[in-house]
PDB file of C-alpha atoms in Angstrom:
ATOM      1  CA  UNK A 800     -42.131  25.936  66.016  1.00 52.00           C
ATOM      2  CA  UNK A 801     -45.337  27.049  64.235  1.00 59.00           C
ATOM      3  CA  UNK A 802     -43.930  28.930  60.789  1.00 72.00           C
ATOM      4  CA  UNK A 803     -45.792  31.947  61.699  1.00 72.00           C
ATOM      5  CA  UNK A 804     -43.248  32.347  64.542  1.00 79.00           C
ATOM      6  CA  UNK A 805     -40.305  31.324  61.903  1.00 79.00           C
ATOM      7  CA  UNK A 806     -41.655  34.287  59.374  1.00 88.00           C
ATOM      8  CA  UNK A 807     -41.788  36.829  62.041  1.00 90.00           C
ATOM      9  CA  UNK A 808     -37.767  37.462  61.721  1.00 91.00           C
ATOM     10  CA  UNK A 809     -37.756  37.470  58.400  1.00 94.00           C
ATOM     11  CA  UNK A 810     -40.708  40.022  57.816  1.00 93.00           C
ATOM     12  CA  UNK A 811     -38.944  42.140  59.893  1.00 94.00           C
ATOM     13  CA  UNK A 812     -35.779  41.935  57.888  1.00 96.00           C
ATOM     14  CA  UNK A 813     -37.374  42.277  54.805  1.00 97.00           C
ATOM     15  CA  UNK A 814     -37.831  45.721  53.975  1.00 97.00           C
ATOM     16  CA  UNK A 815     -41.326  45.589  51.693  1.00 97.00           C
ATOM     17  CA  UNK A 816     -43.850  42.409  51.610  1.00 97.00           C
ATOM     18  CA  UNK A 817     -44.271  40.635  48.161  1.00 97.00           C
ATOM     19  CA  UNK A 818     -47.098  42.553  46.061  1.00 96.00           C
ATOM     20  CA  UNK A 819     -50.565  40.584  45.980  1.00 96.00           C
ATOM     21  CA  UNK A 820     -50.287  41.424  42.564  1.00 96.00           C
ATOM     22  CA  UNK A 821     -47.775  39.005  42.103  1.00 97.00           C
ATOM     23  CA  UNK A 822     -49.207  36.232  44.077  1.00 97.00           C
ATOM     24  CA  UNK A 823     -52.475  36.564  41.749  1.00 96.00           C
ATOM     25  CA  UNK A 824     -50.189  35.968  39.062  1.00 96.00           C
ATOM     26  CA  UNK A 825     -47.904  33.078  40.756  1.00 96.00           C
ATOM     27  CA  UNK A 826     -51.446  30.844  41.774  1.00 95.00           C
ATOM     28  CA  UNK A 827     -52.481  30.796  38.074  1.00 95.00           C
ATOM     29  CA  UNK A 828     -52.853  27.537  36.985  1.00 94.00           C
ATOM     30  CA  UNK A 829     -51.259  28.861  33.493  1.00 95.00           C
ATOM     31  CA  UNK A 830     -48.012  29.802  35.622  1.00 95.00           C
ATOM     32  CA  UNK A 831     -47.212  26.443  37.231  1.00 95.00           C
ATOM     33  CA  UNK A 832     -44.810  25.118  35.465  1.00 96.00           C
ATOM     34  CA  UNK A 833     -42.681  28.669  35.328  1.00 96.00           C
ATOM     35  CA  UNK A 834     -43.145  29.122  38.867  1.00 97.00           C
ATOM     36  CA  UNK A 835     -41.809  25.197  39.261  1.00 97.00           C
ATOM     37  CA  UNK A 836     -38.491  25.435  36.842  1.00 97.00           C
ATOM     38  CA  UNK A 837     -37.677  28.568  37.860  1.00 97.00           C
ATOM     39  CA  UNK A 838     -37.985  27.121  41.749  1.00 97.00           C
ATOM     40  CA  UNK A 839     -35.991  24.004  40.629  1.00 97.00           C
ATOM     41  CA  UNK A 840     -33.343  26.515  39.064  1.00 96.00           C
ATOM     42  CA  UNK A 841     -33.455  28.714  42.007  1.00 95.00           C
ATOM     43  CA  UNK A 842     -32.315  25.574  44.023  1.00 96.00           C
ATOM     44  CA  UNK A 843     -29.660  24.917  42.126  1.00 96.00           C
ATOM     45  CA  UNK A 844     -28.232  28.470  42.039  1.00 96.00           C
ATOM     46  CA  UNK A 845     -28.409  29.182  45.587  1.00 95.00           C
ATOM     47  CA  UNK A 846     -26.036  25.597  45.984  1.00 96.00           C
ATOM     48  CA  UNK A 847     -23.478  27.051  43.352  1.00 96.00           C
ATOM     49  CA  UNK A 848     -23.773  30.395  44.742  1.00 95.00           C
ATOM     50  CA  UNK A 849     -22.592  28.573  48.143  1.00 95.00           C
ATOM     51  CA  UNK A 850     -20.404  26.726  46.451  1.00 95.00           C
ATOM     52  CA  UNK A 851     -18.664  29.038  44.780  1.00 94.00           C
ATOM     53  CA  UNK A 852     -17.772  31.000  48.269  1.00 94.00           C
ATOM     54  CA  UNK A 853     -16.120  28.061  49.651  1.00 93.00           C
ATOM     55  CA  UNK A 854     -14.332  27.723  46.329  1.00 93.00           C
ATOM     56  CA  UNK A 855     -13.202  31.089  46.020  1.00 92.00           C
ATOM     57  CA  UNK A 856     -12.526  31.992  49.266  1.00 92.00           C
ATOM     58  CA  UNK A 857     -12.014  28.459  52.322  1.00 91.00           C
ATOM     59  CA  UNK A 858     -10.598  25.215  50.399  1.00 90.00           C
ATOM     60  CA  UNK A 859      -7.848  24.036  48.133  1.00 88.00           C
ATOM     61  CA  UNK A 860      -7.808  23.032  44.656  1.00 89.00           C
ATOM     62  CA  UNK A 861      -8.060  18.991  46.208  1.00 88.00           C
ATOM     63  CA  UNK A 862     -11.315  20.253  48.095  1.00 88.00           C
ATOM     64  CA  UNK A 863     -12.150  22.492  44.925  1.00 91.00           C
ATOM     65  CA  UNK A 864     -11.993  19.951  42.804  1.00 91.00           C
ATOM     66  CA  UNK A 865     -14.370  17.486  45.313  1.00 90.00           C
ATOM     67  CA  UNK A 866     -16.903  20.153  45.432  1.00 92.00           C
ATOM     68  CA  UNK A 867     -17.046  20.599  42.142  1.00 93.00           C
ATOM     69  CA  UNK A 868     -17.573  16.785  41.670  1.00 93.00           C
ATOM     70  CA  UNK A 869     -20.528  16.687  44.061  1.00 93.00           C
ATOM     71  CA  UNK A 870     -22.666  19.307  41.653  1.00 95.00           C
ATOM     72  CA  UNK A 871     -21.853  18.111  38.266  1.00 95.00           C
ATOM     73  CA  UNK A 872     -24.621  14.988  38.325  1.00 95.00           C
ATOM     74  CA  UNK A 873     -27.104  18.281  39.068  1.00 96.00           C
ATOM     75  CA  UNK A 874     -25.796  20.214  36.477  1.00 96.00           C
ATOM     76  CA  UNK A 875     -25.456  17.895  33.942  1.00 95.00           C
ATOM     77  CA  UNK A 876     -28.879  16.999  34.137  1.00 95.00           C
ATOM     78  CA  UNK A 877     -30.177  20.675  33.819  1.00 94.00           C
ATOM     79  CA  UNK A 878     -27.437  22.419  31.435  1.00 93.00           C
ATOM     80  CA  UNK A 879     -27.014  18.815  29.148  1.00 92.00           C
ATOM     81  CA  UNK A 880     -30.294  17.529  29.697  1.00 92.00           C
ATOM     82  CA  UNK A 881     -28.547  14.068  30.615  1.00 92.00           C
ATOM     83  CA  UNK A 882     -28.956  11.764  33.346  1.00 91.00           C
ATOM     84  CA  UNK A 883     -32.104  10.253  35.417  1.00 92.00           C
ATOM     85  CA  UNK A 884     -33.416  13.016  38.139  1.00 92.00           C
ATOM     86  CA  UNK A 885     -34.582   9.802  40.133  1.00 92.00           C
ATOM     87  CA  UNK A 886     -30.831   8.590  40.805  1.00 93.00           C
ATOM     88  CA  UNK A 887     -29.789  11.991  42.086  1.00 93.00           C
ATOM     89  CA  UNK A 888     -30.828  11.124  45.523  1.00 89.00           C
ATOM     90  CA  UNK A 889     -28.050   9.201  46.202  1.00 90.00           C
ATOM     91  CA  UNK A 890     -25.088  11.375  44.688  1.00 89.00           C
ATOM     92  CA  UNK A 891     -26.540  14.530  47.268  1.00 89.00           C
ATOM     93  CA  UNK A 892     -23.250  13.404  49.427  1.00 86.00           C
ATOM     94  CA  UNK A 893     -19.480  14.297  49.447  1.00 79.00           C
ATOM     95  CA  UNK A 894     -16.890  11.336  48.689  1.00 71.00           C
ATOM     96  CA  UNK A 895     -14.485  13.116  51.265  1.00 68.00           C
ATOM     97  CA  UNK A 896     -13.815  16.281  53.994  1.00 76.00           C
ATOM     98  CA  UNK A 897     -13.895  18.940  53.205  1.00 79.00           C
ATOM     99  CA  UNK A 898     -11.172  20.976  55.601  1.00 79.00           C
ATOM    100  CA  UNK A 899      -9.798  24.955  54.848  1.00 78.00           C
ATOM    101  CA  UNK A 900      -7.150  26.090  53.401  1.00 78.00           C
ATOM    102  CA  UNK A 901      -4.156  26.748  55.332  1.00 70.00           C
ATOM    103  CA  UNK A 902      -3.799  30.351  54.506  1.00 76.00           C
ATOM    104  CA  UNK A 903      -8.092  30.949  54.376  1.00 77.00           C
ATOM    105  CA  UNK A 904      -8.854  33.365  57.224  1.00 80.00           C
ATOM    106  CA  UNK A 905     -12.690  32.582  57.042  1.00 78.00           C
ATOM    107  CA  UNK A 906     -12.374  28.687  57.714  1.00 78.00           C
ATOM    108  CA  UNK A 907     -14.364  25.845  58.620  1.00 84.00           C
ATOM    109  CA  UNK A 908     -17.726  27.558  59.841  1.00 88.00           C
ATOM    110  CA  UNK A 909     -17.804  29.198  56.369  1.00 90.00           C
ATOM    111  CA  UNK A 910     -17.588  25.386  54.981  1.00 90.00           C
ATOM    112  CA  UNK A 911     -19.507  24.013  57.701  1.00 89.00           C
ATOM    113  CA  UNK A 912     -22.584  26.181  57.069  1.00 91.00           C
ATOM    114  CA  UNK A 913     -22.294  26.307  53.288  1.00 91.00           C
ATOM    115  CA  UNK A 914     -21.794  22.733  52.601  1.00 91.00           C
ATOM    116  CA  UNK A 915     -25.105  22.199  55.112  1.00 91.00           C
ATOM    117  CA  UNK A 916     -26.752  24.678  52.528  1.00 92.00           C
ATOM    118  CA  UNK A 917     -25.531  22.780  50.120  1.00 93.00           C
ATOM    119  CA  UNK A 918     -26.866  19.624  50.808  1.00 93.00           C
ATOM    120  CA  UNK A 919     -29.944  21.159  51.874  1.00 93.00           C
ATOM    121  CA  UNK A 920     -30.607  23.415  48.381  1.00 94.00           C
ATOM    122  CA  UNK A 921     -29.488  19.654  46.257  1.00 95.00           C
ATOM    123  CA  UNK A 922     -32.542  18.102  48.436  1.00 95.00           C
ATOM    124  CA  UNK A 923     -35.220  20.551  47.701  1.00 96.00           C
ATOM    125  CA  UNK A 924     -33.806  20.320  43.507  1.00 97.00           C
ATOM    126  CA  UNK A 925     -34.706  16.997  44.023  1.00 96.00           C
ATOM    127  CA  UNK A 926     -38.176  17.623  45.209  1.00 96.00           C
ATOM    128  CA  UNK A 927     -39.053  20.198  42.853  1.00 97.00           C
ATOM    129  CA  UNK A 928     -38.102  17.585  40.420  1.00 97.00           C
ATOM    130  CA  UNK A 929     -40.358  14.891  42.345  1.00 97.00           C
ATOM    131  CA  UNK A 930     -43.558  17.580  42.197  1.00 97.00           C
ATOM    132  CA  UNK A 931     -42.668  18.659  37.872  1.00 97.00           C
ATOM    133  CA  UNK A 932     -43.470  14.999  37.301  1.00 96.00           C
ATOM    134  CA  UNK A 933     -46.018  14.515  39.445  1.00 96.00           C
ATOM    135  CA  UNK A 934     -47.397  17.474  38.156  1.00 96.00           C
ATOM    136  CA  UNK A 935     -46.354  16.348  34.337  1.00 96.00           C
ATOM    137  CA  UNK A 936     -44.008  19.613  34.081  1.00 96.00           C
ATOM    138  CA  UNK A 937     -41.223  18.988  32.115  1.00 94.00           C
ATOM    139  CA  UNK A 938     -37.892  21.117  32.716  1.00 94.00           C
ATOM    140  CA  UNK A 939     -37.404  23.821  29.946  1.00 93.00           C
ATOM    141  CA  UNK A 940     -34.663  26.552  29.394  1.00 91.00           C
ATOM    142  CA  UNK A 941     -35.884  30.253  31.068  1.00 92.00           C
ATOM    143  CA  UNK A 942     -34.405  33.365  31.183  1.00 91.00           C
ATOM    144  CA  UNK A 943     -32.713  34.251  34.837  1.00 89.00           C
ATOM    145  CA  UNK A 944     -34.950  36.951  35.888  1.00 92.00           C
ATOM    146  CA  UNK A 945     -33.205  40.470  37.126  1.00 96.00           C
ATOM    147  CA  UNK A 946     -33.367  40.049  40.738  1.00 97.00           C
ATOM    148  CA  UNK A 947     -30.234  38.732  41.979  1.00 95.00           C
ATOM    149  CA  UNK A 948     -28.202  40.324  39.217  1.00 96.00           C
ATOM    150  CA  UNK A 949     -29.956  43.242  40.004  1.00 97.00           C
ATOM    151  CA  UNK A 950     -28.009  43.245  43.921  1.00 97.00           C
ATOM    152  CA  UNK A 951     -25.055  41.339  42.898  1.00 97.00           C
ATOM    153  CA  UNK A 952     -23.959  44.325  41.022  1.00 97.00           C
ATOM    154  CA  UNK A 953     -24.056  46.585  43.597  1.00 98.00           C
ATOM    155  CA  UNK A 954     -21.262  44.301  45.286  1.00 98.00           C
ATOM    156  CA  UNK A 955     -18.079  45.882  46.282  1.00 97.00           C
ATOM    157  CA  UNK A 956     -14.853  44.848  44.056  1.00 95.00           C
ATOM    158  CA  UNK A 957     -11.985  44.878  47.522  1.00 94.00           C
ATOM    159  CA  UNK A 958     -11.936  41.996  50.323  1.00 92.00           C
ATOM    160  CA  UNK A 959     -13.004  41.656  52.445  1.00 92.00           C
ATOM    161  CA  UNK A 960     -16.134  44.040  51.391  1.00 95.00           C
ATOM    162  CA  UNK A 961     -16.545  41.660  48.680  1.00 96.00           C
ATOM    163  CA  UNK A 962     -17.337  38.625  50.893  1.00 96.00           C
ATOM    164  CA  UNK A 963     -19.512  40.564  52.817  1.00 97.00           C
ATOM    165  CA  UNK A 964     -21.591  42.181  50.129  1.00 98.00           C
ATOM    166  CA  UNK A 965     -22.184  38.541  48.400  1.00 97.00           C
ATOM    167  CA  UNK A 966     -23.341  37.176  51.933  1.00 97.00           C
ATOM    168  CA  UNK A 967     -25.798  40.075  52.867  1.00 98.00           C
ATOM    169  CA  UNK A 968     -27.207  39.068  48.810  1.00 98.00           C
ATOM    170  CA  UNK A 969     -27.525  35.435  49.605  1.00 96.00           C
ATOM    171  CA  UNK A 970     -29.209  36.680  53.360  1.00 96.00           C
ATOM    172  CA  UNK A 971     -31.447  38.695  50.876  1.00 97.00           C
ATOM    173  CA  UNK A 972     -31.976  35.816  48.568  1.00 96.00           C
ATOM    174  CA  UNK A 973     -33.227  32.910  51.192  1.00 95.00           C
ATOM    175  CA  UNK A 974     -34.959  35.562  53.297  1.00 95.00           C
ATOM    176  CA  UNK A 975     -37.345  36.620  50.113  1.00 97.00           C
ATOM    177  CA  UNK A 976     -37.538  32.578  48.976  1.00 96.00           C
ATOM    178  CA  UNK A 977     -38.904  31.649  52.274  1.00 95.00           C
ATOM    179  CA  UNK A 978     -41.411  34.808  52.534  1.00 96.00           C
ATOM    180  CA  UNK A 979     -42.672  33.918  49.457  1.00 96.00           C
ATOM    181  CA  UNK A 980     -43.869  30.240  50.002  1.00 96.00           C
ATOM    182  CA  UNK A 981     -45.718  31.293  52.749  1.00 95.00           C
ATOM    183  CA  UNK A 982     -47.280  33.435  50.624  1.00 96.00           C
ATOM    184  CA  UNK A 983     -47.904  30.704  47.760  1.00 96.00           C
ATOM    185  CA  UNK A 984     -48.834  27.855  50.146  1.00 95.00           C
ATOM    186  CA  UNK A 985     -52.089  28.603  51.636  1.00 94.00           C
ATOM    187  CA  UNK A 986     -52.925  29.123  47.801  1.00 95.00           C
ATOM    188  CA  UNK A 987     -52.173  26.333  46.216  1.00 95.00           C
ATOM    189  CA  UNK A 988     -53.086  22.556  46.408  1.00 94.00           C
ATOM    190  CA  UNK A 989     -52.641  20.806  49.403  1.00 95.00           C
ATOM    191  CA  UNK A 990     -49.517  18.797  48.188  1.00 95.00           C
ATOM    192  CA  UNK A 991     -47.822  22.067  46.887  1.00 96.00           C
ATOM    193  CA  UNK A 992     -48.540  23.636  50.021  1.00 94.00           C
ATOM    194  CA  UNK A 993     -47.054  21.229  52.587  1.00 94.00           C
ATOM    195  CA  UNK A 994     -44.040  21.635  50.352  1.00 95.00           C
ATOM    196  CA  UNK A 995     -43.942  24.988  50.412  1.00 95.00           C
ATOM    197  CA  UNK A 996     -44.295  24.672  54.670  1.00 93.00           C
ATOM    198  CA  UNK A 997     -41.681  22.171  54.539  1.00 92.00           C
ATOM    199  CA  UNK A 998     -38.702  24.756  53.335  1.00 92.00           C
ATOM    200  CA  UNK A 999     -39.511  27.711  55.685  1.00 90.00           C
ATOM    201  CA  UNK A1000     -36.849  26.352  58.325  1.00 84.00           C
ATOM    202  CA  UNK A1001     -34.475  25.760  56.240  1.00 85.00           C
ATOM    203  CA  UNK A1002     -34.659  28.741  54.190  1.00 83.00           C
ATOM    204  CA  UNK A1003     -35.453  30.693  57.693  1.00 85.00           C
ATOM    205  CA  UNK A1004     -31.880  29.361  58.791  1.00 88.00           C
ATOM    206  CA  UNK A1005     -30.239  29.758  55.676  1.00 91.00           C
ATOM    207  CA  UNK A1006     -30.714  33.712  56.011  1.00 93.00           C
ATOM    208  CA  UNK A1007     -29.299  33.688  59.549  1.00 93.00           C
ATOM    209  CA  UNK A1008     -26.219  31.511  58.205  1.00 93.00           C
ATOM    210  CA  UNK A1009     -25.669  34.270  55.702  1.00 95.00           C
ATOM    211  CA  UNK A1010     -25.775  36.894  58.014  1.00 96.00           C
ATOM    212  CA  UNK A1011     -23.772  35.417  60.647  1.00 95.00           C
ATOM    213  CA  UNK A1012     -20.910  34.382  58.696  1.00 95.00           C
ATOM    214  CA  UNK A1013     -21.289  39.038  56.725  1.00 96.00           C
ATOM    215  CA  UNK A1014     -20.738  39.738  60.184  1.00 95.00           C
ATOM    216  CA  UNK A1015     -17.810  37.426  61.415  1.00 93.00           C
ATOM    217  CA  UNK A1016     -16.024  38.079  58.086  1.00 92.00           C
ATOM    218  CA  UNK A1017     -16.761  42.059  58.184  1.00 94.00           C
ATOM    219  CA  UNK A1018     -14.312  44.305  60.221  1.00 90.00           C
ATOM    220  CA  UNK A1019     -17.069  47.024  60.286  1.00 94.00           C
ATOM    221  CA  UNK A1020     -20.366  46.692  61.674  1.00 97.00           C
ATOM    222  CA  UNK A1021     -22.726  45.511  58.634  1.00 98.00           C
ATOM    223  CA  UNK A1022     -26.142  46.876  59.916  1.00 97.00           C
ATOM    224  CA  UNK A1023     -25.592  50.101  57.496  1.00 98.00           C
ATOM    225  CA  UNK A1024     -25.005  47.465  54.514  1.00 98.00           C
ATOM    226  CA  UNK A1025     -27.378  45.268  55.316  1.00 98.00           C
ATOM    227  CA  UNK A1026     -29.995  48.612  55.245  1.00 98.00           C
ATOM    228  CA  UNK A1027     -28.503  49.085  51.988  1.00 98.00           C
ATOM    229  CA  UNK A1028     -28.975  46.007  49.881  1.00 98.00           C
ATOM    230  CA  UNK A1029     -32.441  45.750  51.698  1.00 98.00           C
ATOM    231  CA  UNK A1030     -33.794  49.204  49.613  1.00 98.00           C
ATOM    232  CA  UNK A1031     -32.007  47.054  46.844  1.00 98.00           C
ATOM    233  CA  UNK A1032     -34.099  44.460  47.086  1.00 98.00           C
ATOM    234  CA  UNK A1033     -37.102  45.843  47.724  1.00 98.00           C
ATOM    235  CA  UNK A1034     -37.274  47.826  44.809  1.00 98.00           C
ATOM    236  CA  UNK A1035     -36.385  44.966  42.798  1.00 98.00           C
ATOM    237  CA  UNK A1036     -39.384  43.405  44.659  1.00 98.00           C
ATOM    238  CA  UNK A1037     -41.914  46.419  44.399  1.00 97.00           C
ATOM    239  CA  UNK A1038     -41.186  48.053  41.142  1.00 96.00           C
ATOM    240  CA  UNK A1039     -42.930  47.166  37.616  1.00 96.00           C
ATOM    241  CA  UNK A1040     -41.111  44.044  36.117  1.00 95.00           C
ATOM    242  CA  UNK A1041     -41.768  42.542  32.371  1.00 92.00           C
ATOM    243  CA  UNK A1042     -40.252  39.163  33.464  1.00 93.00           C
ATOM    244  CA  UNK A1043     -42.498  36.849  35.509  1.00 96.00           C
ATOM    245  CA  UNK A1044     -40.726  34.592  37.831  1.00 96.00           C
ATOM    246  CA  UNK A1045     -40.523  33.143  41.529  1.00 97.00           C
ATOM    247  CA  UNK A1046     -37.893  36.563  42.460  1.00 97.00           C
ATOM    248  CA  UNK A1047     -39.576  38.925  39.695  1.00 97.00           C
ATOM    249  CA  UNK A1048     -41.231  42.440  41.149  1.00 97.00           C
ATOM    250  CA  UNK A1049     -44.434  43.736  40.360  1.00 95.00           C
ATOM    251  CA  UNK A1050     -46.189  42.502  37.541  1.00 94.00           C
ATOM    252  CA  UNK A1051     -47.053  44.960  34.779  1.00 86.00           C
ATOM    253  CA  UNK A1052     -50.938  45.130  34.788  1.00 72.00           C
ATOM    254  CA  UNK A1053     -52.981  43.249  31.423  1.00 62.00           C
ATOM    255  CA  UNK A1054     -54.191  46.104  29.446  1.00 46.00           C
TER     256      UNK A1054
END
């Protein structure tokens, strides 16, 4: 499927396009390496963001505590600095199944399309990692920027609202990702590019994932919420922001 075709969906779902002001910014060669880490931490967010929800809300402590396992090699290397980033290839795998709790009413297709984001968000960390070197970027602390704090708060605090909220967010979250490497890509080198190309399906079914598992959890129609967090968004998207990074808004102009 040509990407243009994959995009169309999630232009429409989007409610505002990303400013050209901040793609001017992002194709600097001065903002590489923030635009990389902040990618490579946006990878790794989005798999304990999907983590967390089977956590919280599918397995028991015994699958918990597996999951938990899986992501420590990846966090250890970012939030320790320790490790080798080349041997994290192989540990991008669970040691066992992962099956629901007995008493979770949102089950295995919850698990079944998380733990596929999972694995899928741990590979692209990986790759953003293979690019930083060949690029000679090396990993540094940043600031989170406001954006997905910035919707998270407007979450409800009552199930199963709650659930539902945090999924129409993470919808949000791959939908904008995706939208904006095809904006990047036909910017950039061709290596950085094709990279960018490469995670449009993904990230194009991530957002449907989200949105299909708001909607089986929900016991209302969503469309009204979904309208909701997307003026969220898109004023986090089209207002002035201080903070440059891969989510950040519009870009206060250089005086």
């Amino acid at each position: 499927m040509p990407h243009s075709q994959l995009l169309e969906p999630i232009n429409n779902f989007l409610v505002c396009t990303t400013p050209q002001q901040w793609v001017e910014q992002a194709i600097k060669k001065e903002n590489l390496s923030v635009i990389l880490i902040d990618h490579l931490i946006c990878e790794l967010k989005a798999a304990q963001s999907a983590m967390f929800l089977i956590r919280k809300y599918a397995v028991d402590k015994e699958g918990s505590d597996a999951l938990l396992e899986w992501l420590k090699p990846f966090e250890t290397l970012i939030y320790k600095r320790e490790g080798n980033w080349r041997d994290l290839v192989a540990k991008n795998k669970l040691t066992k199944s992962i099956i629901p709790k007995s008493n979770s009413p949102y089950g295995q297709d919850l698990i079944d399309k998380m733990v596929l984001l999972i694995k899928e968000e741990l590979h692209h960390f990986y790759q953003v990692l293979e690019i930083m070197d060949e690029y000679g970027v090396e990993y540094q602390s940043i600031t989170p920027c406001r954006y997905a704090k910035g919707m998270l708060r407007h979450v409800k605090t009552f199930e199963p609202n709650a659930l539902v909220d945090k999924l129409i967010v993470g919808a949000y979250i791959e939908a904008r990702s995706c939208e904006r490497f095809a904006k990047l890509a036909p910017h950039v080198d061709k290596r950085l590019g094709d990279f960018y190309i490469s995670l449009l399906r993904s990230e194009a079914r991530h957002y449907q994932d989200y949105l299909t598992l708001a909607q089986e959890v929900a016991d209302f129609d969503i469309t009204e919420r979904v309208k909701e967090f997307g003026e969220i968004e898109a004023e986090l998207i089209s207002s002035q922001d201080e903070d440059f990074k891969f989510h950040s808004g519009l870009p206060i102009a250089e005086s």
